[in-house]
Short mmCIF file of C-alpha atoms in Angstrom, two decimals:
data_model
loop_
_atom_site.label_atom_id
_atom_site.label_comp_id
_atom_site.label_asym_id
_atom_site.label_seq_id
_atom_site.Cartn_x
_atom_site.Cartn_y
_atom_site.Cartn_z
CA UNK A 1 -12.46 10.88 4.55
CA UNK A 2 -12.08 7.19 5.04
CA UNK A 3 -10.27 6.09 8.01
CA UNK A 4 -9.43 2.24 8.44
CA UNK A 5 -8.74 0.54 11.75
CA UNK A 6 -6.86 -2.83 11.98
CA UNK A 7 -6.40 -5.35 14.98
CA UNK A 8 -4.63 -6.95 16.25
CA UNK A 9 -1.14 -5.00 15.45
CA UNK A 10 0.53 -8.27 16.47
CA UNK A 11 -0.26 -11.90 16.14
CA UNK A 12 1.91 -15.21 16.66
CA UNK A 13 0.65 -18.56 16.07
CA UNK A 14 1.84 -22.02 15.67
CA UNK A 15 2.18 -23.53 12.39
CA UNK A 16 -1.04 -25.11 11.18
CA UNK A 17 -3.39 -23.04 13.25
CA UNK A 18 -5.67 -20.44 11.76
CA UNK A 19 -4.94 -16.77 11.97
CA UNK A 20 -7.69 -13.81 11.86
CA UNK A 21 -6.93 -10.11 11.10
CA UNK A 22 -9.97 -7.99 11.47
CA UNK A 23 -10.61 -4.46 9.92
CA UNK A 24 -13.20 -1.78 10.11
CA UNK A 25 -13.78 1.46 7.88
CA UNK A 26 -15.61 4.34 8.47
CA UNK A 27 -16.96 5.67 4.88
CA UNK A 28 -20.08 3.75 3.88
CA UNK A 29 -19.52 4.62 0.30
CA UNK A 30 -16.36 2.24 0.13
CA UNK A 31 -16.54 -0.57 -2.00
CA UNK A 32 -13.28 -2.10 -2.74
CA UNK A 33 -11.24 -3.94 0.11
CA UNK A 34 -7.98 -5.50 -0.56
CA UNK A 35 -5.32 -7.28 1.46
CA UNK A 36 -1.57 -6.88 1.12
CA UNK A 37 1.06 -8.83 2.38
CA UNK A 38 4.41 -7.15 2.69
CA UNK A 39 7.55 -9.46 3.41
CA UNK A 40 10.93 -7.71 4.71
CA UNK A 41 12.32 -5.33 2.35
CA UNK A 42 9.70 -5.54 -0.17
CA UNK A 43 6.66 -3.80 -1.41
CA UNK A 44 3.09 -4.90 -0.24
CA UNK A 45 1.68 -7.72 -2.65
CA UNK A 46 -2.07 -8.13 -3.18
CA UNK A 47 -3.07 -11.49 -1.52
CA UNK A 48 -6.84 -11.04 -1.95
CA UNK A 49 -9.40 -8.67 -2.31
CA UNK A 50 -13.25 -8.37 -2.39
CA UNK A 51 -15.72 -5.70 -3.93
CA UNK A 52 -18.94 -4.64 -1.89
CA UNK A 53 -21.43 -6.81 -3.99
CA UNK A 54 -19.88 -10.03 -2.45
CA UNK A 55 -19.67 -11.13 1.27
CA UNK A 56 -17.06 -13.70 1.21
CA UNK A 57 -14.40 -14.57 -1.07
CA UNK A 58 -11.65 -17.50 -0.85
CA UNK A 59 -8.48 -18.41 -2.53
CA UNK A 60 -6.93 -21.56 -1.25
CA UNK A 61 -6.01 -21.15 2.62
CA UNK A 62 -7.03 -17.49 2.46
CA UNK A 63 -10.43 -16.12 2.81
CA UNK A 64 -12.05 -12.62 3.21
CA UNK A 65 -15.36 -11.64 4.48
CA UNK A 66 -17.17 -8.11 4.20
CA UNK A 67 -19.93 -7.09 6.39
CA UNK A 68 -21.07 -3.78 4.70
CA UNK A 69 -23.73 -3.11 7.37
CA UNK A 70 -21.35 -3.12 10.45
CA UNK A 71 -18.51 -1.90 7.92
CA UNK A 72 -15.83 -4.62 8.75
CA UNK A 73 -13.92 -7.13 6.86
CA UNK A 74 -11.66 -9.95 8.00
CA UNK A 75 -9.06 -11.80 6.50
CA UNK A 76 -8.79 -15.62 7.37
CA UNK A 77 -5.40 -17.86 6.85
CA UNK A 78 -6.17 -21.45 7.62
CA UNK A 79 -3.23 -23.83 8.13
CA UNK A 80 -0.49 -21.47 8.66
CA UNK A 81 2.97 -21.95 7.69
CA UNK A 82 6.06 -20.39 8.68
CA UNK A 83 6.38 -18.53 5.17
CA UNK A 84 2.94 -16.61 5.87
CA UNK A 85 5.18 -14.56 8.50
CA UNK A 86 4.93 -11.01 7.19
CA UNK A 87 3.04 -7.73 7.85
CA UNK A 88 -0.51 -7.82 6.62
CA UNK A 89 -2.46 -4.61 5.61
CA UNK A 90 -6.00 -4.06 5.05
CA UNK A 91 -7.01 -1.30 2.85
CA UNK A 92 -10.26 0.54 1.76
CA UNK A 93 -10.93 2.74 -1.24
CA UNK A 94 -11.47 6.48 -0.88
CA UNK A 95 -13.98 7.60 -3.54
CA UNK A 96 -12.53 4.97 -5.91
CA UNK A 97 -9.55 6.86 -6.45
CA UNK A 98 -7.15 5.86 -3.56
CA UNK A 99 -6.51 3.24 -0.94
CA UNK A 100 -6.52 3.90 2.48
CA UNK A 101 -4.52 1.33 4.57
CA UNK A 102 -4.77 0.13 8.14
CA UNK A 103 -1.78 0.26 10.51
CA UNK A 104 -0.77 -3.36 9.83
CA UNK A 105 -0.89 -6.57 11.54
CA UNK A 106 2.56 -8.44 12.10
CA UNK A 107 2.13 -12.13 11.92
CA UNK A 108 4.63 -14.68 13.03
CA UNK A 109 4.12 -18.42 12.48
CA UNK A 110 6.43 -20.69 14.45
CA UNK A 111 6.87 -24.15 13.34
CA UNK B 1 8.17 -8.94 -16.23
CA UNK B 2 8.14 -6.47 -13.44
CA UNK B 3 4.67 -4.77 -13.19
CA UNK B 4 5.94 -1.66 -11.42
CA UNK B 5 9.52 -0.70 -10.96
CA UNK B 6 11.63 1.99 -8.82
CA UNK B 7 14.84 3.25 -8.86
CA UNK B 8 16.90 3.68 -6.88
CA UNK B 9 16.15 1.07 -4.27
CA UNK B 10 18.25 2.88 -1.55
CA UNK B 11 18.93 6.47 -1.27
CA UNK B 12 21.45 7.77 1.27
CA UNK B 13 21.86 11.89 1.20
CA UNK B 14 22.66 14.60 3.20
CA UNK B 15 19.89 17.44 4.75
CA UNK B 16 19.53 19.93 2.27
CA UNK B 17 19.91 18.18 -1.02
CA UNK B 18 17.43 17.73 -3.83
CA UNK B 19 16.76 14.00 -5.13
CA UNK B 20 14.39 12.04 -7.34
CA UNK B 21 13.05 8.89 -7.26
CA UNK B 22 12.01 7.25 -10.52
CA UNK B 23 8.82 4.99 -11.27
CA UNK B 24 7.71 3.04 -14.29
CA UNK B 25 4.86 0.76 -14.79
CA UNK B 26 3.73 -1.69 -17.79
CA UNK B 27 0.44 -2.49 -16.64
CA UNK B 28 -1.05 0.10 -19.02
CA UNK B 29 -3.04 1.72 -16.27
CA UNK B 30 -4.00 5.31 -16.22
CA UNK B 31 -3.48 6.12 -12.67
CA UNK B 32 -0.26 5.89 -10.54
CA UNK B 33 0.41 6.85 -6.85
CA UNK B 34 3.32 7.61 -4.26
CA UNK B 35 2.72 6.31 -0.89
CA UNK B 36 5.06 7.26 2.08
CA UNK B 37 5.78 4.09 4.58
CA UNK B 38 7.18 5.71 7.66
CA UNK B 39 9.36 3.70 10.41
CA UNK B 40 6.11 2.17 12.07
CA UNK B 41 5.07 0.55 8.80
CA UNK B 42 2.18 3.07 8.35
CA UNK B 43 1.36 3.54 4.60
CA UNK B 44 -0.05 6.73 3.52
CA UNK B 45 -0.91 8.03 0.04
CA UNK B 46 1.12 11.17 -1.14
CA UNK B 47 -0.18 11.68 -4.71
CA UNK B 48 -2.14 10.32 -7.40
CA UNK B 49 -1.93 11.04 -11.21
CA UNK B 50 -4.18 9.99 -13.71
CA UNK B 51 -3.04 10.36 -17.67
CA UNK B 52 -0.39 12.78 -16.49
CA UNK B 53 -2.70 14.98 -14.75
CA UNK B 54 -2.50 15.57 -10.59
CA UNK B 55 -5.43 14.05 -9.09
CA UNK B 56 -4.79 13.64 -5.23
CA UNK B 57 -2.49 15.74 -3.27
CA UNK B 58 -2.51 15.02 0.39
CA UNK B 59 -0.83 17.41 2.96
CA UNK B 60 2.55 16.90 1.69
CA UNK B 61 5.12 19.81 1.96
CA UNK B 62 5.42 21.60 -1.62
CA UNK B 63 9.10 20.45 -1.44
CA UNK B 64 7.67 17.34 -2.90
CA UNK B 65 6.56 17.63 -6.38
CA UNK B 66 5.50 14.68 -8.42
CA UNK B 67 6.26 14.76 -12.21
CA UNK B 68 4.55 12.48 -15.11
CA UNK B 69 6.28 12.70 -18.31
CA UNK B 70 3.69 9.91 -19.70
CA UNK B 71 1.37 7.83 -18.48
CA UNK B 72 3.82 4.99 -17.60
CA UNK B 73 6.15 7.30 -15.38
CA UNK B 74 5.63 9.29 -12.37
CA UNK B 75 8.64 10.37 -10.68
CA UNK B 76 8.92 12.11 -7.34
CA UNK B 77 11.39 15.06 -6.73
CA UNK B 78 12.00 16.13 -3.07
CA UNK B 79 13.88 19.46 -2.70
CA UNK B 80 15.67 20.75 0.61
CA UNK B 81 15.78 16.96 2.16
CA UNK B 82 15.01 17.06 6.00
CA UNK B 83 15.89 14.14 8.53
CA UNK B 84 11.79 13.76 8.81
CA UNK B 85 11.94 12.64 5.11
CA UNK B 86 13.65 9.48 5.88
CA UNK B 87 11.04 6.69 5.03
CA UNK B 88 10.32 4.15 2.31
CA UNK B 89 8.72 5.45 -0.58
CA UNK B 90 6.26 3.12 -2.74
CA UNK B 91 5.09 3.87 -6.19
CA UNK B 92 1.73 2.07 -7.46
CA UNK B 93 -0.51 1.88 -10.39
CA UNK B 94 -4.14 1.05 -10.90
CA UNK B 95 -7.26 2.74 -9.58
CA UNK B 96 -9.22 0.90 -7.11
CA UNK B 97 -12.64 1.50 -8.39
CA UNK B 98 -11.59 -0.77 -11.48
CA UNK B 99 -8.27 -2.07 -11.17
CA UNK B 100 -6.07 -4.14 -8.90
CA UNK B 101 -3.18 -1.52 -7.60
CA UNK B 102 -0.09 -3.02 -7.70
CA UNK B 103 3.12 -1.51 -5.73
CA UNK B 104 6.52 -1.21 -6.91
CA UNK B 105 9.49 -2.57 -4.37
CA UNK B 106 10.24 0.54 -2.82
CA UNK B 107 12.85 3.07 -2.55
CA UNK B 108 14.54 3.59 1.24
CA UNK B 109 15.49 7.26 1.62
CA UNK B 110 17.64 8.10 4.56
CA UNK B 111 18.50 11.76 5.04
CA UNK B 112 21.52 12.05 7.22
#
């Protein structure tokens, strides 16, 4: 089955800096790679996703890149703000039927 | 409108009790899921239902039984609760191959 590794587990940045979170996956058949943001006491919220026919996708300050050959994908947040502080999860689909999650990255943005 | 809702938000109970968590989605998706998030924040899939039929059943004790009365609802029944069942349980809807998967707000279960 699919296995997803996520790094780093914690990330501290200054407001205005960029943050990058990286994930690798094991199953070359995976085609869907979403990123979720989880704030304290809430459920995971989708922030951006990418499918395997696309190498990069951007939505304002957030971008995701995908390298299918190397089986890794990354989340890039530019101009970070204190409200970006949360736990971020990457995921990959398993046979299109379920999501397998990385272990999460706790991002802290200090002002 | 809330896309995926769960009740209750908090559930505190004694070991050995039986409890249920309810989930409803108004997205019209055929597939719903239950995930467990442990104290280290690790999210792991437990079950998947497609149009009232069980699709995925990961290695979960048979004390856990999902029940889907219709495609908008997927409830989780837990019998003989144990301390190790304490966690946050999330319901989700939407199959990754075609849909965005949306999560509910979670139910924090504490077993004393």
